[in-house]
Amino acid sequence: MSTHPLLDPSARSKVAQIVSGISRAITRHSLPAGSKLPSIRQLARDSGMSPFTVTEAYEQLVQSGLVTAKAASGFYVARRSQPSPRSAPALSQLPLDTDWLLTGIYDQDSHGVMAGCGWLPEHWYDQEAVMRVLRKTAREQAISLRYGQPKGLQALREHVCARLSDQGIASSVDNIITTQGATHALELVCSVLRVAGQPVLVDDPGYCNLISSLTYQGCQLHGVPWTAEGPDLAALEALMAAHRPRVFFTNPWQQNPTGASYSPRVAHGVLRLAQQYDVMIVEDNVSADLLETPAHTLAAMDGLNRVLYLSSYSKSLSPSLRVGYIAAPARWAESIMRVKMLHGLTTPALNEQLVLTLCNDSKWKRHNQRLKHRIQEATSDAVSRFEQLGWQVFSPAAKGMFIWARPPHDSTALLQQAQQAGIFLAPGKLFRPDEQETQWLRFNSAYLGQGSFWHCLQQQAQK
């Protein structure tokens, strides 16, 4: 049975073996558009399966749009025209463009409590180290006033390559491309993988900037529900089988907004499904420098074959430096570099030099260790306080800055009260690909030490 050319023996169920096998044959054009599939009876006889199993598989293929059924004729591979990109929504309709941002979340002069923002407080960074490195760079190194290198500063890419090697990610320095932070990296990847107008998978809940960007590009977004161990594997497989996505964008470690991380079981399951359904994975490990222990990344487990890996120094060094990077499979690296040059030419070499010098500074390394402990303590304290107030915390054991929590009552009144008190919260719908209302909110533990925040929550709980 497993030798039949239209079966995928690696699939778990008999129905999935047929669906996956035929889907793969269509994708690889061994079953061209318009060709007729074997009849239900014929495939049942040749594969050793029951007609009921084949019927269910064919029905799933019809629902997915890969196959069409013609009365009294049989089943045929659908003639699929290239999907036209959806019309771009107005910028004012994007999830990011709500009162959460318009009322000052990025306003540096705001005196409110940034309880829902995505970065660390400025005074948590080692400002003395930055000034010391600036002086050292000006004193000891010739500052170039020319454009930087297309793929980024060679010495920084060598540093990144060595760092990734320590994490088990085997990469050549030629496959490393520096970017202006992780968001820029995501934009470059989207362009190279040509996701505009295509079905793609994202974490649900997931990174709000990415969701807005993909929405603006007309992508067909499908959210993969998260558990405390990472994506729900059953839901992920169903989405892959039904929509045949090109890419799965995911943030496996100290995820934004839930704070949860992949378990080893889920990580291996995601890679298995990506292989089975021929899906590329974009692994966003933006908090890599803040992990207590280096994560067993998808890129390491995959061998940087089906995974594009990206990270940034914005969380650990400073968001103002805007330096990130992509580690890409060799077949994609050159294209990413070219798209980078088309979008904005080279990344700032001075910023890259500052990042490299900081990363090699022994005092900064000690500061980074203290920073991780400070975040963990703040998160542990905040989780305890939330639970005392009867809130549900999505991942109580998380050690990163993000906390995804739900109050024991409707959050609408809380959002209004917090806004009036100058407390900036991040409502959960900002992180949903379908923008559906939810009672969950994202919090940043680094900003929850102020008494006014907890006083606001206590007042609301007493109403």
CSV table of C-alpha atoms in Angstrom, one decimal:
chain,number,residue,atom,x,y,z
A,1,MET,CA,0.0,0.0,0.0
A,2,SER,CA,2.7,2.5,0.9
A,3,THR,CA,4.4,2.1,-2.5
A,4,HIS,CA,1.5,3.7,-4.4
A,5,PRO,CA,2.8,6.9,-6.1
A,6,LEU,CA,-0.2,9.0,-4.8
A,7,LEU,CA,0.3,8.1,-1.2
A,8,ASP,CA,2.4,9.7,1.5
A,9,PRO,CA,3.4,6.9,3.9
A,10,SER,CA,4.8,9.5,6.4
A,11,ALA,CA,1.3,10.9,7.1
A,12,ARG,CA,-0.3,9.5,10.3
A,13,SER,CA,-3.8,8.6,9.1
A,14,LYS,CA,-4.9,6.8,5.9
A,15,VAL,CA,-7.0,9.9,4.8
A,16,ALA,CA,-3.9,12.1,5.4
A,17,GLN,CA,-1.7,9.8,3.3
A,18,ILE,CA,-4.0,10.3,0.3
A,19,VAL,CA,-4.5,14.1,0.9
A,20,SER,CA,-0.7,14.7,1.4
A,21,GLY,CA,0.4,12.4,-1.4
A,22,ILE,CA,-1.9,14.0,-4.0
A,23,SER,CA,-1.3,17.5,-2.8
A,24,ARG,CA,2.5,16.9,-3.1
A,25,ALA,CA,2.0,15.5,-6.6
A,26,ILE,CA,0.1,18.6,-7.6
A,27,THR,CA,2.6,20.9,-6.1
A,28,ARG,CA,5.5,19.2,-7.9
A,29,HIS,CA,3.5,19.1,-11.2
A,30,SER,CA,3.6,15.4,-11.5
A,31,LEU,CA,-0.2,15.8,-11.6
A,32,PRO,CA,-0.7,18.8,-13.9
A,33,ALA,CA,-3.7,21.0,-13.9
A,34,GLY,CA,-6.7,19.5,-15.6
A,35,SER,CA,-5.5,15.9,-15.2
A,36,LYS,CA,-8.0,13.3,-14.0
A,37,LEU,CA,-7.5,11.5,-10.7
A,38,PRO,CA,-8.1,7.8,-10.3
A,39,SER,CA,-11.7,7.0,-9.6
A,40,ILE,CA,-12.6,6.3,-6.0
A,41,ARG,CA,-12.9,2.6,-6.7
A,42,GLN,CA,-9.7,2.4,-8.6
A,43,LEU,CA,-7.6,4.2,-6.0
A,44,ALA,CA,-9.2,2.1,-3.2
A,45,ARG,CA,-8.4,-1.1,-5.1
A,46,ASP,CA,-4.8,-0.1,-5.9
A,47,SER,CA,-4.0,1.3,-2.5
A,48,GLY,CA,-5.7,-1.3,-0.4
A,49,MET,CA,-7.9,1.3,1.3
A,50,SER,CA,-11.6,1.4,1.6
A,51,PRO,CA,-13.7,3.5,-0.8
A,52,PHE,CA,-15.0,5.5,2.2
A,53,THR,CA,-11.4,6.5,3.1
A,54,VAL,CA,-10.7,7.6,-0.5
A,55,THR,CA,-14.0,9.5,-0.6
A,56,GLU,CA,-13.2,11.4,2.5
A,57,ALA,CA,-9.7,12.3,1.2
A,58,TYR,CA,-11.1,13.5,-2.1
A,59,GLU,CA,-13.7,15.6,-0.3
A,60,GLN,CA,-10.9,17.3,1.7
A,61,LEU,CA,-9.0,18.0,-1.5
A,62,VAL,CA,-12.0,19.5,-3.1
A,63,GLN,CA,-12.6,21.8,0.0
A,64,SER,CA,-8.9,22.9,-0.2
A,65,GLY,CA,-9.4,24.0,-3.8
A,66,LEU,CA,-6.7,21.7,-5.2
A,67,VAL,CA,-9.2,19.4,-6.8
A,68,THR,CA,-12.6,19.9,-8.5
A,69,ALA,CA,-15.4,17.3,-8.8
A,70,LYS,CA,-17.4,17.0,-12.0
A,71,ALA,CA,-20.7,15.3,-11.9
A,72,ALA,CA,-20.8,11.9,-13.7
A,73,SER,CA,-17.1,12.4,-14.7
A,74,GLY,CA,-14.9,12.2,-11.7
A,75,PHE,CA,-12.2,14.3,-9.9
A,76,TYR,CA,-9.7,16.6,-11.6
A,77,VAL,CA,-6.7,18.7,-10.6
A,78,ALA,CA,-8.0,22.3,-10.4
A,79,ARG,CA,-6.9,24.8,-13.0
A,80,ARG,CA,-5.7,27.4,-10.5
A,81,SER,CA,-5.0,30.9,-11.8
A,82,GLN,CA,-2.3,32.9,-10.0
A,83,PRO,CA,-4.1,34.6,-7.0
A,84,SER,CA,-4.2,38.3,-7.3
A,85,PRO,CA,-3.1,40.2,-4.2
A,86,ARG,CA,-5.9,41.5,-2.1
A,87,SER,CA,-6.5,45.2,-2.3
A,88,ALA,CA,-4.4,46.8,0.4
A,89,PRO,CA,-6.4,48.2,3.3
A,90,ALA,CA,-6.1,51.8,4.3
A,91,LEU,CA,-3.3,52.4,6.8
A,92,SER,CA,-5.9,53.7,9.2
A,93,GLN,CA,-7.6,50.2,9.1
A,94,LEU,CA,-4.5,48.3,10.3
A,95,PRO,CA,-4.6,46.9,13.8
A,96,LEU,CA,-1.5,48.9,14.9
A,97,ASP,CA,-3.2,52.2,14.1
A,98,THR,CA,-5.5,52.3,17.1
A,99,ASP,CA,-5.7,54.4,20.2
A,100,TRP,CA,-3.0,52.2,21.7
A,101,LEU,CA,-0.5,53.9,19.4
A,102,LEU,CA,-2.2,57.1,18.6
A,103,THR,CA,-2.4,58.1,22.3
A,104,GLY,CA,1.3,58.1,22.7
A,105,ILE,CA,2.9,54.6,23.1
A,106,TYR,CA,5.8,55.8,21.0
A,107,ASP,CA,5.8,59.3,22.4
A,108,GLN,CA,9.1,59.7,24.1
A,109,ASP,CA,7.8,62.6,26.2
A,110,SER,CA,4.9,60.6,27.6
A,111,HIS,CA,4.8,60.3,31.4
A,112,GLY,CA,2.3,57.5,31.4
A,113,VAL,CA,2.9,53.9,32.5
A,114,MET,CA,3.9,51.9,29.4
A,115,ALA,CA,2.5,48.7,30.7
A,116,GLY,CA,1.9,47.2,27.3
A,117,CYS,CA,4.9,48.4,25.2
A,118,GLY,CA,7.4,46.1,23.6
A,119,TRP,CA,10.8,47.4,24.8
A,120,LEU,CA,12.7,47.7,28.0
A,121,PRO,CA,13.0,51.0,29.9
A,122,GLU,CA,16.0,53.1,28.8
A,123,HIS,CA,17.6,53.2,32.3
A,124,TRP,CA,17.7,49.4,32.3
A,125,TYR,CA,20.4,49.4,29.6
A,126,ASP,CA,24.1,50.0,30.3
A,127,GLN,CA,24.3,53.6,29.1
A,128,GLU,CA,27.9,53.9,30.5
A,129,ALA,CA,29.0,51.0,28.3
A,130,VAL,CA,27.5,52.6,25.2
A,131,MET,CA,29.2,55.9,25.9
A,132,ARG,CA,32.5,54.1,26.6
A,133,VAL,CA,32.3,52.2,23.3
A,134,LEU,CA,31.4,55.4,21.4
A,135,ARG,CA,34.5,57.1,22.8
A,136,LYS,CA,36.6,54.1,22.1
A,137,THR,CA,35.4,53.8,18.5
A,138,ALA,CA,36.0,57.5,17.9
A,139,ARG,CA,39.5,57.3,19.4
A,140,GLU,CA,40.9,54.0,18.1
A,141,GLN,CA,39.1,53.3,14.9
A,142,ALA,CA,38.7,55.1,11.6
A,143,ILE,CA,35.0,55.9,11.2
A,144,SER,CA,34.0,55.4,7.6
A,145,LEU,CA,31.7,57.9,6.1
A,146,ARG,CA,31.0,55.7,3.1
A,147,TYR,CA,28.1,53.2,2.6
A,148,GLY,CA,28.5,50.0,4.5
A,149,GLN,CA,28.9,46.5,2.9
A,150,PRO,CA,25.9,45.1,1.1
A,151,LYS,CA,25.5,42.1,3.4
A,152,GLY,CA,26.7,44.1,6.5
A,153,LEU,CA,29.9,44.7,8.4
A,154,GLN,CA,32.1,41.6,7.7
A,155,ALA,CA,33.5,41.5,11.3
A,156,LEU,CA,30.0,41.6,12.8
A,157,ARG,CA,28.8,38.9,10.5
A,158,GLU,CA,31.7,36.7,11.5
A,159,HIS,CA,30.8,37.4,15.2
A,160,VAL,CA,27.2,36.4,14.5
A,161,CYS,CA,28.3,33.3,12.6
A,162,ALA,CA,30.5,32.2,15.6
A,163,ARG,CA,27.6,32.9,18.0
A,164,LEU,CA,25.2,30.9,16.0
A,165,SER,CA,27.7,28.0,15.8
A,166,ASP,CA,27.7,28.0,19.6
A,167,GLN,CA,23.9,27.5,19.4
A,168,GLY,CA,24.2,24.6,17.0
A,169,ILE,CA,23.3,26.6,13.9
A,170,ALA,CA,25.8,25.8,11.2
A,171,SER,CA,26.0,28.8,8.9
A,172,SER,CA,28.6,30.4,6.6
A,173,VAL,CA,29.4,34.1,7.1
A,174,ASP,CA,28.2,34.6,3.5
A,175,ASN,CA,24.7,33.5,4.6
A,176,ILE,CA,24.4,36.2,7.2
A,177,ILE,CA,22.8,39.5,6.2
A,178,THR,CA,22.5,42.4,8.7
A,179,THR,CA,19.3,44.4,8.9
A,180,GLN,CA,17.9,47.5,10.7
A,181,GLY,CA,16.3,45.4,13.4
A,182,ALA,CA,14.1,42.3,13.4
A,183,THR,CA,11.1,44.2,11.8
A,184,HIS,CA,13.3,45.1,8.8
A,185,ALA,CA,14.5,41.5,8.6
A,186,LEU,CA,10.9,40.3,8.4
A,187,GLU,CA,10.1,42.8,5.6
A,188,LEU,CA,13.1,41.5,3.6
A,189,VAL,CA,12.1,37.9,4.0
A,190,CYS,CA,8.5,38.7,3.0
A,191,SER,CA,9.8,40.3,-0.2
A,192,VAL,CA,12.1,37.5,-1.1
A,193,LEU,CA,9.5,34.7,-0.4
A,194,ARG,CA,6.9,36.7,-2.3
A,195,VAL,CA,4.2,36.3,0.2
A,196,ALA,CA,1.9,39.2,-1.0
A,197,GLY,CA,-1.5,37.8,-1.8
A,198,GLN,CA,-0.5,34.3,-0.7
A,199,PRO,CA,-1.8,32.1,2.2
A,200,VAL,CA,0.6,32.3,5.2
A,201,LEU,CA,0.5,31.1,8.7
A,202,VAL,CA,1.3,33.2,11.8
A,203,ASP,CA,1.2,32.6,15.5
A,204,ASP,CA,-2.2,33.4,17.1
A,205,PRO,CA,-1.7,35.5,19.1
A,206,GLY,CA,1.4,36.8,17.5
A,207,TYR,CA,3.7,39.8,16.7
A,208,CYS,CA,1.4,42.7,16.0
A,209,ASN,CA,3.8,44.6,13.6
A,210,LEU,CA,4.1,41.4,11.4
A,211,ILE,CA,0.4,40.8,11.4
A,212,SER,CA,-0.2,44.4,10.3
A,213,SER,CA,2.5,44.2,7.6
A,214,LEU,CA,1.2,40.9,6.2
A,215,THR,CA,-2.4,42.3,6.2
A,216,TYR,CA,-1.2,45.4,4.3
A,217,GLN,CA,0.4,43.2,1.7
A,218,GLY,CA,-2.9,41.4,1.1
A,219,CYS,CA,-1.8,38.1,2.5
A,220,GLN,CA,-4.3,35.5,3.4
A,221,LEU,CA,-3.6,35.2,7.1
A,222,HIS,CA,-4.3,32.0,9.0
A,223,GLY,CA,-3.6,32.0,12.8
A,224,VAL,CA,-2.1,29.0,14.4
A,225,PRO,CA,-3.4,28.7,18.0
A,226,TRP,CA,-0.8,28.7,20.7
A,227,THR,CA,-0.6,26.6,23.9
A,228,ALA,CA,1.8,26.9,26.7
A,229,GLU,CA,4.2,24.7,24.8
A,230,GLY,CA,3.9,26.5,21.5
A,231,PRO,CA,1.7,26.0,18.4
A,232,ASP,CA,-1.1,23.5,18.6
A,233,LEU,CA,0.2,20.8,16.3
A,234,ALA,CA,-3.1,19.3,15.3
A,235,ALA,CA,-4.4,22.8,14.3
A,236,LEU,CA,-1.2,23.5,12.5
A,237,GLU,CA,-1.5,20.3,10.4
A,238,ALA,CA,-5.1,21.0,9.6
A,239,LEU,CA,-4.2,24.5,8.4
A,240,MET,CA,-1.3,23.3,6.3
A,241,ALA,CA,-3.4,20.6,4.7
A,242,ALA,CA,-6.3,23.0,4.0
A,243,HIS,CA,-4.5,26.1,2.8
A,244,ARG,CA,-1.2,24.9,1.5
A,245,PRO,CA,0.7,28.0,2.9
A,246,ARG,CA,4.0,29.1,1.5
A,247,VAL,CA,5.4,30.2,4.9
A,248,PHE,CA,4.9,29.9,8.6
A,249,PHE,CA,6.1,32.9,10.6
A,250,THR,CA,6.7,32.0,14.2
A,251,ASN,CA,8.4,33.4,17.3
A,252,PRO,CA,9.3,30.2,19.2
A,253,TRP,CA,11.3,31.6,22.2
A,254,GLN,CA,9.9,34.0,24.8
A,255,GLN,CA,7.1,34.6,22.3
A,256,ASN,CA,5.6,38.0,21.8
A,257,PRO,CA,3.0,38.4,23.3
A,258,THR,CA,2.5,35.2,25.4
A,259,GLY,CA,6.0,34.9,26.8
A,260,ALA,CA,5.8,31.1,26.2
A,261,SER,CA,8.4,29.0,24.4
A,262,TYR,CA,8.3,25.9,22.2
A,263,SER,CA,8.8,22.6,24.0
A,264,PRO,CA,11.1,20.1,22.3
A,265,ARG,CA,8.2,17.9,21.3
A,266,VAL,CA,6.4,20.8,19.6
A,267,ALA,CA,9.6,22.0,17.9
A,268,HIS,CA,10.2,18.6,16.3
A,269,GLY,CA,6.5,18.4,15.4
A,270,VAL,CA,6.6,21.8,13.6
A,271,LEU,CA,9.7,20.8,11.6
A,272,ARG,CA,8.1,17.4,10.7
A,273,LEU,CA,4.9,19.1,9.4
A,274,ALA,CA,6.9,21.8,7.5
A,275,GLN,CA,8.8,19.0,5.7
A,276,GLN,CA,5.6,17.0,5.0
A,277,TYR,CA,3.7,20.0,3.6
A,278,ASP,CA,6.6,21.8,2.0
A,279,VAL,CA,6.4,24.9,4.1
A,280,MET,CA,9.2,27.4,4.8
A,281,ILE,CA,9.6,28.5,8.4
A,282,VAL,CA,10.7,32.0,9.4
A,283,GLU,CA,12.0,31.7,13.0
A,284,ASP,CA,12.0,35.1,14.8
A,285,ASN,CA,14.3,34.7,17.8
A,286,VAL,CA,14.4,38.5,18.6
A,287,SER,CA,15.0,37.8,22.3
A,288,ALA,CA,17.9,35.4,21.8
A,289,ASP,CA,20.3,37.5,24.0
A,290,LEU,CA,17.8,37.5,26.9
A,291,LEU,CA,17.3,33.7,27.1
A,292,GLU,CA,18.4,32.2,30.4
A,293,THR,CA,20.0,29.3,28.4
A,294,PRO,CA,20.5,29.1,24.6
A,295,ALA,CA,17.4,27.6,22.9
A,296,HIS,CA,17.5,24.5,20.8
A,297,THR,CA,16.4,26.6,17.8
A,298,LEU,CA,14.4,25.3,14.9
A,299,ALA,CA,17.3,26.5,12.6
A,300,ALA,CA,19.7,24.3,14.6
A,301,MET,CA,17.4,21.2,14.4
A,302,ASP,CA,16.7,21.8,10.8
A,303,GLY,CA,20.3,22.5,9.7
A,304,LEU,CA,19.2,25.9,8.3
A,305,ASN,CA,17.6,24.2,5.4
A,306,ARG,CA,13.9,24.9,5.5
A,307,VAL,CA,14.2,27.6,8.2
A,308,LEU,CA,15.1,31.3,7.8
A,309,TYR,CA,16.4,32.5,11.2
A,310,LEU,CA,16.4,36.1,12.3
A,311,SER,CA,17.3,38.0,15.5
A,312,SER,CA,18.1,41.5,16.7
A,313,TYR,CA,20.2,43.4,19.3
A,314,SER,CA,17.3,45.8,20.0
A,315,LYS,CA,16.1,44.0,23.1
A,316,SER,CA,19.5,43.4,24.7
A,317,LEU,CA,21.6,46.4,23.7
A,318,SER,CA,19.3,49.2,22.7
A,319,PRO,CA,16.3,49.7,20.3
A,320,SER,CA,17.9,52.9,19.1
A,321,LEU,CA,20.8,51.1,17.4
A,322,ARG,CA,18.5,49.2,15.0
A,323,VAL,CA,20.8,46.3,14.2
A,324,GLY,CA,19.5,42.8,13.5
A,325,TYR,CA,20.4,40.0,11.1
A,326,ILE,CA,19.1,37.1,9.1
A,327,ALA,CA,20.8,33.7,8.8
A,328,ALA,CA,19.5,32.2,5.6
A,329,PRO,CA,19.9,29.0,3.7
A,330,ALA,CA,22.5,29.5,1.0
A,331,ARG,CA,19.9,29.5,-1.8
A,332,TRP,CA,18.2,32.5,-0.3
A,333,ALA,CA,21.1,34.6,1.0
A,334,GLU,CA,22.0,36.4,-2.2
A,335,SER,CA,18.3,37.3,-2.9
A,336,ILE,CA,17.9,38.7,0.5
A,337,MET,CA,21.0,40.9,0.1
A,338,ARG,CA,19.7,42.2,-3.2
A,339,VAL,CA,16.3,43.0,-1.8
A,340,LYS,CA,18.0,44.8,1.1
A,341,MET,CA,19.9,47.0,-1.3
A,342,LEU,CA,16.8,47.7,-3.3
A,343,HIS,CA,14.8,48.7,-0.2
A,344,GLY,CA,17.3,50.9,1.5
A,345,LEU,CA,20.9,50.2,0.4
A,346,THR,CA,23.3,49.2,3.1
A,347,THR,CA,22.7,49.2,6.9
A,348,PRO,CA,24.6,51.8,9.0
A,349,ALA,CA,28.2,50.6,9.4
A,350,LEU,CA,28.7,52.8,12.4
A,351,ASN,CA,25.8,51.2,14.3
A,352,GLU,CA,27.1,47.8,13.3
A,353,GLN,CA,30.6,48.6,14.6
A,354,LEU,CA,29.1,49.8,18.0
A,355,VAL,CA,27.2,46.6,18.3
A,356,LEU,CA,30.2,44.5,17.6
A,357,THR,CA,32.4,46.4,20.1
A,358,LEU,CA,29.6,46.2,22.8
A,359,CYS,CA,29.2,42.4,22.3
A,360,ASN,CA,33.0,42.0,22.8
A,361,ASP,CA,33.0,44.2,25.9
A,362,SER,CA,33.4,42.1,29.1
A,363,LYS,CA,31.6,44.7,31.2
A,364,TRP,CA,28.6,44.6,28.9
A,365,LYS,CA,28.5,40.8,29.1
A,366,ARG,CA,28.2,41.0,32.9
A,367,HIS,CA,25.5,43.7,32.5
A,368,ASN,CA,23.6,41.5,30.1
A,369,GLN,CA,23.6,38.7,32.7
A,370,ARG,CA,22.2,41.1,35.3
A,371,LEU,CA,19.6,42.4,32.8
A,372,LYS,CA,18.3,38.8,32.3
A,373,HIS,CA,18.0,38.3,36.0
A,374,ARG,CA,16.2,41.6,36.5
A,375,ILE,CA,13.7,40.7,33.8
A,376,GLN,CA,13.1,37.3,35.4
A,377,GLU,CA,12.6,38.8,38.8
A,378,ALA,CA,10.2,41.5,37.5
A,379,THR,CA,8.2,38.8,35.6
A,380,SER,CA,8.0,36.5,38.5
A,381,ASP,CA,6.8,39.2,40.8
A,382,ALA,CA,4.2,40.4,38.3
A,383,VAL,CA,2.8,36.9,37.6
A,384,SER,CA,2.4,36.4,41.4
A,385,ARG,CA,0.5,39.7,41.7
A,386,PHE,CA,-1.7,38.9,38.7
A,387,GLU,CA,-2.6,35.5,40.2
A,388,GLN,CA,-3.4,37.1,43.6
A,389,LEU,CA,-5.9,39.4,41.8
A,390,GLY,CA,-7.6,36.4,40.2
A,391,TRP,CA,-6.1,36.9,36.7
A,392,GLN,CA,-5.3,34.0,34.4
A,393,VAL,CA,-1.7,34.0,33.2
A,394,PHE,CA,-1.1,32.1,30.0
A,395,SER,CA,2.5,31.0,30.8
A,396,PRO,CA,3.2,31.5,34.5
A,397,ALA,CA,6.7,29.9,34.2
A,398,ALA,CA,7.8,32.3,31.4
A,399,LYS,CA,11.0,34.2,32.1
A,400,GLY,CA,10.9,36.9,29.4
A,401,MET,CA,9.5,40.4,29.6
A,402,PHE,CA,6.1,39.6,28.1
A,403,ILE,CA,3.1,38.4,30.1
A,404,TRP,CA,-0.2,37.4,28.4
A,405,ALA,CA,-3.0,37.6,31.0
A,406,ARG,CA,-6.7,37.7,31.3
A,407,PRO,CA,-8.8,39.4,34.0
A,408,PRO,CA,-11.6,37.6,35.9
A,409,HIS,CA,-14.0,40.2,34.5
A,410,ASP,CA,-14.6,42.0,31.2
A,411,SER,CA,-11.6,44.0,30.2
A,412,THR,CA,-13.5,46.8,28.4
A,413,ALA,CA,-13.9,48.9,31.5
A,414,LEU,CA,-10.3,48.3,32.6
A,415,LEU,CA,-9.0,49.6,29.3
A,416,GLN,CA,-11.0,52.8,29.6
A,417,GLN,CA,-10.0,53.3,33.3
A,418,ALA,CA,-6.4,52.7,32.5
A,419,GLN,CA,-6.4,55.1,29.6
A,420,GLN,CA,-7.8,57.8,31.8
A,421,ALA,CA,-5.1,57.2,34.4
A,422,GLY,CA,-2.3,57.4,31.8
A,423,ILE,CA,-1.6,53.7,31.8
A,424,PHE,CA,-1.0,52.4,28.3
A,425,LEU,CA,-2.3,48.8,27.9
A,426,ALA,CA,-2.1,46.6,24.9
A,427,PRO,CA,-5.5,44.9,24.1
A,428,GLY,CA,-5.3,41.4,22.9
A,429,LYS,CA,-7.0,42.0,19.6
A,430,LEU,CA,-3.9,43.8,18.3
A,431,PHE,CA,-2.1,40.5,18.3
A,432,ARG,CA,-4.8,38.5,16.6
A,433,PRO,CA,-4.6,37.9,12.8
A,434,ASP,CA,-8.4,38.1,12.5
A,435,GLU,CA,-8.6,41.1,14.9
A,436,GLN,CA,-11.3,39.3,16.9
A,437,GLU,CA,-12.0,40.8,20.3
A,438,THR,CA,-10.4,38.9,23.3
A,439,GLN,CA,-10.2,39.5,27.0
A,440,TRP,CA,-6.4,38.8,27.0
A,441,LEU,CA,-3.9,41.6,27.2
A,442,ARG,CA,-0.2,41.8,26.7
A,443,PHE,CA,2.0,43.3,29.5
A,444,ASN,CA,5.6,44.2,29.8
A,445,SER,CA,6.9,43.2,33.2
A,446,ALA,CA,9.6,45.8,33.2
A,447,TYR,CA,7.0,48.5,33.6
A,448,LEU,CA,4.7,46.9,36.2
A,449,GLY,CA,6.7,47.9,39.3
A,450,GLN,CA,4.7,51.2,39.7
A,451,GLY,CA,2.1,51.3,42.4
A,452,SER,CA,-0.4,53.2,40.2
A,453,PHE,CA,-0.6,50.2,37.8
A,454,TRP,CA,-1.6,47.7,40.5
A,455,HIS,CA,-3.9,50.3,42.2
A,456,CYS,CA,-5.8,50.6,38.9
A,457,LEU,CA,-6.2,46.8,38.7
A,458,GLN,CA,-7.3,46.6,42.3
A,459,GLN,CA,-9.9,49.3,41.8
A,460,GLN,CA,-11.3,47.6,38.8
A,461,ALA,CA,-11.4,44.2,40.7
A,462,GLN,CA,-13.5,45.8,43.5
A,463,LYS,CA,-16.2,47.1,41.1
